[in-house]
């Protein structure tokens, strides 16, 4: 009998939603927070060019990519590590710093992959309550236990879309013991107007990591590239866990070009944010609640779980897939990625019709 390690056997697979929408309608996929626009044309060109020399291994140092990131984000290239998506970096962080008997802490609606990564490393996972779908620094600090080794915070949050301010982030770091690692996951950092890169300053304390990704604002989800700013001593350890050549040549080249084409990324964010705020307004006009979002998605709160379930069915019958939030214990919510203009018009149209049919019942 081949036996896995006990904590692996006990870990649930990372749950992705089932795509069951009407097959006879064009698919409108708004469940994965993918970009509303394809990647920069310069990134596409760079990817093609790299493919022509793909007989060679990719650069294990991510030299060009790191230099581009360092230049644009005004940080030291030596402190940047790149992962096959930021998920790989999250997994390496838990593998490196926690094991059986240790605890990982996040917030009530923390990104579900934090739990998977904690469990895969054999650690226990705790969640601090949120207030009005926003992270509470007080609740996080009150939830720290003796065996807590890592605190993960997605800021802005997924699936809530909300964020905490920089001074709150500093208060969190100040309130944690120095030997607790704080990981700030800024997958949506580029969308969060005014959040900018000031959280990077916390990295110099030696116990804080900030993660970013090319999957959202840069529109490269399918190429699997993420990166993080690490204190040097943590970077040294994480490097040991990353596969050499973890990011292929096409992905490295395309991500480098995407980084250098800041105007394209900024335009994607501006267009997405504008469409998001109009869509959120339309949802509120239908009497649905939408917390203020700082990302490329919105969380739509229905009057109750049954209403959310019926709305989900109506949309699926039209080929539209939003993200069901039952797994986050938010059964009265659906999360909608901001897609193209026509995607959002179709969603608004069907939800308006549905709302009218539901009448006072909703
Ligand atoms: C989408 C997302 C990521 C991105 O993961 P990649 O592996 O870089 O695609 C990370 N964290 C959060 C909170 C996300 O929503």
Coordinates of C-alpha atoms and ligand atoms in Angstrom, one line a residue:
X1 CA 0.0 0.0 0.0
X2 CA 1.4 3.4 -1.0
X3 CA 0.6 5.8 1.8
X4 CA 0.7 9.6 1.5
X5 CA 1.8 11.7 4.5
X6 CA -1.2 11.9 6.9
X7 CA -1.7 15.7 6.5
X8 CA -1.7 15.4 2.7
X9 CA -4.3 12.6 2.8
X10 CA -6.4 14.9 5.1
X11 CA -6.1 17.9 2.8
X12 CA -9.1 18.7 0.6
X13 CA -8.2 19.5 -3.0
X14 CA -8.3 23.2 -3.9
X15 CA -11.9 23.6 -5.0
X16 CA -12.6 25.3 -8.4
X17 CA -16.2 25.8 -9.4
X18 CA -17.8 23.5 -11.9
X19 CA -18.6 25.1 -15.2
X20 CA -22.2 24.1 -15.8
X21 CA -23.8 26.7 -17.9
X22 CA -26.2 26.4 -20.8
X23 CA -24.2 24.8 -23.7
X24 CA -26.3 26.4 -26.4
X25 CA -25.5 30.0 -25.4
X26 CA -22.2 31.8 -25.8
X27 CA -20.2 31.4 -22.6
X28 CA -19.8 34.5 -20.5
X29 CA -17.2 33.5 -18.0
X30 CA -17.0 35.9 -15.1
X31 CA -15.9 33.5 -12.3
X32 CA -12.1 33.7 -12.3
X33 CA -11.3 37.4 -12.1
X34 CA -9.5 37.3 -15.4
X35 CA -8.7 40.5 -17.2
X36 CA -11.3 42.2 -19.3
X37 CA -8.7 42.8 -22.0
X38 CA -6.2 40.5 -23.7
X39 CA -2.5 41.1 -22.9
X40 CA -0.5 44.1 -24.2
X41 CA 0.3 43.5 -27.9
X42 CA 4.0 44.0 -27.0
X43 CA 3.7 41.1 -24.6
X44 CA 2.1 38.9 -27.2
X45 CA 4.9 39.8 -29.7
X46 CA 7.6 39.1 -27.0
X47 CA 6.0 35.7 -26.2
X48 CA 6.0 34.7 -29.9
X49 CA 9.7 35.7 -30.2
X50 CA 10.6 33.6 -27.2
X51 CA 8.8 30.6 -28.5
X52 CA 11.2 30.4 -31.5
X53 CA 14.1 29.6 -29.1
X54 CA 12.2 27.4 -26.8
X55 CA 14.7 24.5 -27.3
X56 CA 16.7 26.3 -24.6
X57 CA 15.9 26.2 -20.9
X58 CA 14.5 29.4 -19.5
X59 CA 16.5 31.8 -17.4
X60 CA 16.6 30.4 -13.8
X61 CA 17.4 33.9 -12.5
X62 CA 14.5 35.6 -14.4
X63 CA 17.0 38.4 -15.1
X64 CA 15.1 40.5 -17.6
X65 CA 11.8 40.1 -15.8
X66 CA 13.3 41.0 -12.4
X67 CA 15.0 44.0 -13.9
X68 CA 11.8 45.2 -15.5
X69 CA 9.9 44.8 -12.3
X70 CA 12.7 46.5 -10.3
X71 CA 12.7 49.5 -12.7
X72 CA 8.9 50.0 -12.8
X73 CA 8.2 49.4 -9.1
X74 CA 11.4 51.1 -7.9
X75 CA 12.7 48.2 -5.8
X76 CA 15.8 46.1 -5.7
X77 CA 15.9 43.3 -8.3
X78 CA 17.8 41.1 -5.9
X79 CA 14.8 41.0 -3.5
X80 CA 12.4 40.0 -6.2
X81 CA 11.5 36.3 -6.7
X82 CA 9.3 35.1 -9.5
X83 CA 6.8 32.2 -9.2
X84 CA 4.7 30.1 -11.5
X85 CA 1.8 32.3 -10.4
X86 CA 1.8 33.9 -7.0
X87 CA 0.2 30.7 -5.9
X88 CA 3.6 28.9 -6.2
X89 CA 5.1 31.6 -3.9
X90 CA 2.3 31.1 -1.4
X91 CA 2.9 27.3 -1.4
X92 CA 6.7 27.8 -0.9
X93 CA 6.1 30.2 2.0
X94 CA 4.0 27.7 3.9
X95 CA 6.3 24.8 3.0
X96 CA 9.2 26.8 4.3
X97 CA 7.8 28.3 7.5
X98 CA 5.1 26.0 8.9
X99 CA 4.5 22.3 9.5
X100 CA 2.5 20.1 11.9
X101 CA 1.8 21.9 15.1
X102 CA 2.0 25.3 13.6
X103 CA -0.8 27.7 12.8
X104 CA -1.5 30.0 9.8
X105 CA -3.9 32.9 10.3
X106 CA -6.0 34.8 7.8
X107 CA -9.3 36.7 8.0
X108 CA -12.8 35.3 7.7
X109 CA -13.1 35.8 4.0
X110 CA -9.4 35.3 3.3
X111 CA -8.4 33.9 -0.1
X112 CA -9.2 30.1 -0.1
X113 CA -5.8 29.1 -1.4
X114 CA -4.2 30.3 1.9
X115 CA -6.1 27.5 3.6
X116 CA -5.0 24.9 1.0
X117 CA -1.4 25.9 1.3
X118 CA -1.4 25.8 5.1
X119 CA -3.0 22.3 5.1
X120 CA -0.7 21.0 2.4
X121 CA 2.2 22.0 4.7
X122 CA 0.6 20.2 7.6
X123 CA -0.3 23.4 9.6
X124 CA -3.7 24.4 11.0
X125 CA -5.6 27.3 9.6
X126 CA -7.4 30.0 11.6
X127 CA -9.6 32.8 10.5
X128 CA -10.3 36.1 12.3
X129 CA -13.8 37.6 12.0
X130 CA -14.2 40.5 9.5
X131 CA -16.4 43.5 10.0
X132 CA -18.8 44.5 7.2
X133 CA -16.8 42.3 4.8
X134 CA -13.6 44.2 5.6
X135 CA -10.5 42.9 7.4
X136 CA -10.4 43.9 11.1
X137 CA -6.8 44.4 12.3
X138 CA -8.0 44.2 15.9
X139 CA -9.7 40.8 15.2
X140 CA -6.6 39.5 13.5
X141 CA -4.3 40.5 16.4
X142 CA -6.8 39.0 18.9
X143 CA -6.7 35.7 17.0
X144 CA -2.9 35.2 17.1
X145 CA -2.0 32.2 19.2
X146 CA 1.4 31.0 20.5
X147 CA 1.8 28.6 17.6
X148 CA 0.8 31.2 14.9
X149 CA 3.8 31.5 12.5
X150 CA 2.3 33.1 9.4
X151 CA -0.4 35.7 8.8
X152 CA -1.8 36.0 5.3
X153 CA -3.6 39.1 4.2
X154 CA -5.0 39.6 0.7
X155 CA -5.3 43.4 0.3
X156 CA -7.5 44.2 -1.5
X157 CA -9.4 41.1 -0.5
X158 CA -10.8 38.3 -2.6
X159 CA -13.8 37.6 -2.6
X160 CA -14.8 40.8 -0.8
X161 CA -13.0 43.4 -3.0
X162 CA -12.5 45.6 0.1
X163 CA -9.1 46.8 1.4
X164 CA -7.6 48.2 4.5
X165 CA -5.5 51.4 4.5
X166 CA -1.8 51.6 4.7
X167 CA -1.8 52.8 8.3
X168 CA -3.9 49.8 9.3
X169 CA -1.4 47.5 7.6
X170 CA 1.4 49.2 9.6
X171 CA -0.7 48.8 12.8
X172 CA -1.1 45.1 12.0
X173 CA 2.7 44.6 11.5
X174 CA 3.4 46.6 14.7
X175 CA 1.0 44.4 16.6
X176 CA 2.5 41.1 15.5
X177 CA 5.5 39.6 17.2
X178 CA 8.6 40.1 15.1
X179 CA 9.0 36.3 14.6
X180 CA 5.6 36.0 12.8
X181 CA 5.8 36.2 9.0
X182 CA 3.2 38.6 7.5
X183 CA 2.4 37.9 3.8
X184 CA 0.5 40.7 2.1
X185 CA -1.0 39.4 -1.1
X186 CA -1.6 42.3 -3.5
X187 CA -2.9 40.4 -6.5
X188 CA -5.2 43.3 -7.2
X189 CA -2.8 46.0 -6.1
X190 CA -2.7 47.7 -9.6
X191 CA -6.4 48.3 -9.5
X192 CA -6.5 49.8 -6.0
X193 CA -6.4 53.4 -6.6
X194 CA -4.3 55.1 -3.9
X195 CA -3.0 51.9 -2.4
X196 CA 0.2 52.3 -4.5
X197 CA 3.4 50.5 -3.5
X198 CA 3.9 51.8 0.0
X199 CA 3.3 48.4 1.6
X200 CA 6.7 47.6 0.0
X201 CA 8.3 49.6 2.8
X202 CA 7.3 47.0 5.3
X203 CA 9.6 44.4 3.6
X204 CA 12.7 46.1 5.1
X205 CA 11.6 45.0 8.5
X206 CA 12.8 41.5 7.5
X207 CA 9.6 39.6 8.4
X208 CA 7.1 40.8 5.7
X209 CA 6.6 39.7 2.1
X210 CA 4.5 41.4 -0.5
X211 CA 3.1 39.4 -3.4
X212 CA 2.0 40.6 -6.8
X213 CA 0.8 38.8 -10.0
X214 CA 0.6 39.1 -13.7
X215 CA -2.7 37.2 -13.7
X216 CA -5.0 40.2 -13.1
X217 CA -4.2 43.7 -14.2
X218 CA -1.6 42.5 -16.8
X219 CA -4.0 40.0 -18.3
X220 CA -1.5 37.1 -18.3
X221 CA -3.4 34.5 -16.1
X222 CA -2.7 31.7 -18.5
X223 CA 1.1 32.3 -18.5
X224 CA 1.4 31.7 -14.8
X225 CA 3.7 34.4 -13.6
X226 CA 3.7 36.0 -10.1
X227 CA 6.3 37.8 -8.1
X228 CA 7.1 39.0 -4.6
X229 CA 9.3 41.4 -2.8
X230 CA 11.2 39.5 -0.1
X231 CA 13.6 40.3 2.7
X232 CA 17.0 38.8 1.6
X233 CA 17.1 36.1 4.3
X234 CA 13.6 34.9 3.4
X235 CA 14.3 35.0 -0.4
X236 CA 17.4 32.8 0.2
X237 CA 15.2 30.1 1.8
X238 CA 12.3 30.3 -0.7
X239 CA 14.8 30.0 -3.6
X240 CA 15.7 26.5 -2.4
X241 CA 12.1 25.4 -2.8
X242 CA 11.4 26.9 -6.3
X243 CA 12.1 24.6 -9.2
X244 CA 14.9 25.9 -11.3
X245 CA 13.3 27.2 -14.5
X246 CA 9.9 27.4 -12.9
X247 CA 8.7 30.0 -15.4
X248 CA 9.0 29.1 -19.1
X249 CA 10.6 31.3 -21.7
X250 CA 7.4 32.5 -23.3
X251 CA 6.0 33.5 -19.9
X252 CA 9.1 35.3 -18.8
X253 CA 9.5 37.3 -22.1
X254 CA 5.8 38.2 -22.3
X255 CA 5.7 39.3 -18.6
X256 CA 8.8 41.4 -19.1
X257 CA 7.2 43.2 -22.1
X258 CA 3.9 43.6 -20.2
X259 CA 5.8 45.2 -17.2
X260 CA 7.5 47.7 -19.5
X261 CA 4.2 48.6 -21.2
X262 CA 2.8 50.4 -18.2
X263 CA 0.4 52.6 -20.3
X264 CA -1.4 49.5 -21.5
X265 CA -1.8 48.1 -18.0
X266 CA -2.9 51.5 -16.7
X267 CA -5.5 51.7 -19.5
X268 CA -6.8 48.2 -18.6
X269 CA -7.2 49.2 -15.0
X270 CA -8.9 52.6 -15.8
X271 CA -11.3 51.0 -18.2
X272 CA -12.1 48.1 -15.7
X273 CA -12.5 50.4 -12.7
X274 CA -14.9 52.7 -14.7
X275 CA -17.0 49.8 -15.8
X276 CA -16.9 48.2 -12.4
X277 CA -18.3 51.3 -10.7
X278 CA -21.1 51.7 -13.3
X279 CA -22.0 48.0 -12.9
X280 CA -21.9 48.3 -9.0
X281 CA -24.3 51.3 -9.3
X282 CA -26.7 49.3 -11.5
X283 CA -26.7 46.4 -9.0
X284 CA -27.4 48.8 -6.2
X285 CA -30.3 50.3 -8.2
X286 CA -31.8 46.8 -8.3
X287 CA -31.7 46.9 -4.5
X288 CA -28.7 44.6 -4.2
X289 CA -25.8 45.4 -1.9
X290 CA -22.3 45.7 -3.3
X291 CA -19.3 46.6 -1.0
X292 CA -17.0 49.2 -2.4
X293 CA -14.5 47.3 -4.6
X294 CA -10.8 48.0 -5.2
X295 CA -10.4 45.1 -7.7
X296 CA -11.6 43.9 -11.1
X297 CA -14.6 42.2 -9.5
X298 CA -17.6 43.0 -7.3
X299 CA -19.3 40.9 -4.6
X300 CA -23.1 41.1 -5.1
X301 CA -25.1 40.5 -1.9
X302 CA -28.7 39.2 -2.4
X303 CA -31.4 39.4 0.2
X304 CA -30.7 35.8 1.1
X305 CA -29.1 32.5 0.0
X306 CA -32.2 31.3 -1.9
X307 CA -32.4 34.5 -3.9
X308 CA -28.7 34.3 -4.8
X309 CA -29.1 30.7 -5.8
X310 CA -32.1 31.5 -8.1
X311 CA -30.2 34.4 -9.7
X312 CA -27.2 32.1 -10.3
X313 CA -29.5 29.5 -12.0
X314 CA -31.1 32.2 -14.2
X315 CA -27.7 33.5 -15.3
X316 CA -26.3 30.0 -15.9
X317 CA -29.3 29.2 -18.1
X318 CA -28.2 32.2 -20.2
X319 CA -24.6 30.9 -20.4
X320 CA -23.3 33.4 -17.8
X321 CA -21.1 32.1 -15.0
X322 CA -20.4 34.2 -11.9
X323 CA -18.7 32.7 -8.8
X324 CA -20.9 31.0 -6.3
X325 CA -19.8 31.9 -2.8
X326 CA -21.0 28.9 -0.8
X327 CA -17.4 27.8 -0.2
X328 CA -16.7 31.1 1.5
X329 CA -19.8 30.8 3.7
X330 CA -21.3 33.7 1.8
X331 CA -24.2 31.8 0.3
X332 CA -26.2 35.0 -0.2
X333 CA -23.5 36.4 -2.5
X334 CA -22.3 36.0 -6.1
X335 CA -18.9 37.3 -7.2
X336 CA -18.8 38.9 -10.6
X337 CA -15.6 39.5 -12.5
X338 CA -15.7 42.8 -14.6
X339 CA -15.6 41.5 -18.1
X340 CA -16.2 43.3 -21.4
X341 CA -18.8 46.1 -21.8
X342 CA -21.2 43.7 -23.5
X343 CA -20.6 41.0 -20.8
X344 CA -21.7 43.4 -18.1
X345 CA -24.7 44.6 -20.1
X346 CA -25.9 41.1 -20.5
X347 CA -25.5 40.4 -16.8
X348 CA -27.3 43.6 -15.9
X349 CA -30.1 42.9 -18.3
X350 CA -30.8 39.3 -17.0
X351 CA -30.5 40.4 -13.4
X352 CA -32.9 43.3 -14.0
X353 CA -35.4 40.9 -15.6
X354 CA -35.0 38.4 -12.8
X355 CA -35.5 41.1 -10.2
X356 CA -38.7 42.2 -11.8
X357 CA -40.0 38.7 -11.9
X358 CA -39.1 38.1 -8.3
X359 CA -40.9 41.3 -7.3
X360 CA -41.4 41.9 -3.5
X361 CA -40.4 38.3 -2.9
X362 CA -36.8 39.2 -3.2
Ligands
LIG1 C1 -6.0 35.7 -8.4 C2 -5.3 35.8 -7.1 C3 -4.0 35.3 -7.0 C4 -3.3 35.0 -8.3 O1 -2.7 33.8 -8.3 P1 -1.7 33.5 -9.5 O2 -1.2 32.2 -9.1 O3 -0.7 34.6 -9.6 O4 -2.6 33.4 -10.8 C5 -3.4 35.4 -5.8 N1 -4.1 35.9 -4.7 C6 -5.3 36.3 -4.8 C7 -6.0 36.9 -3.6 C8 -6.0 36.2 -6.0 O5 -7.3 36.6 -6.1

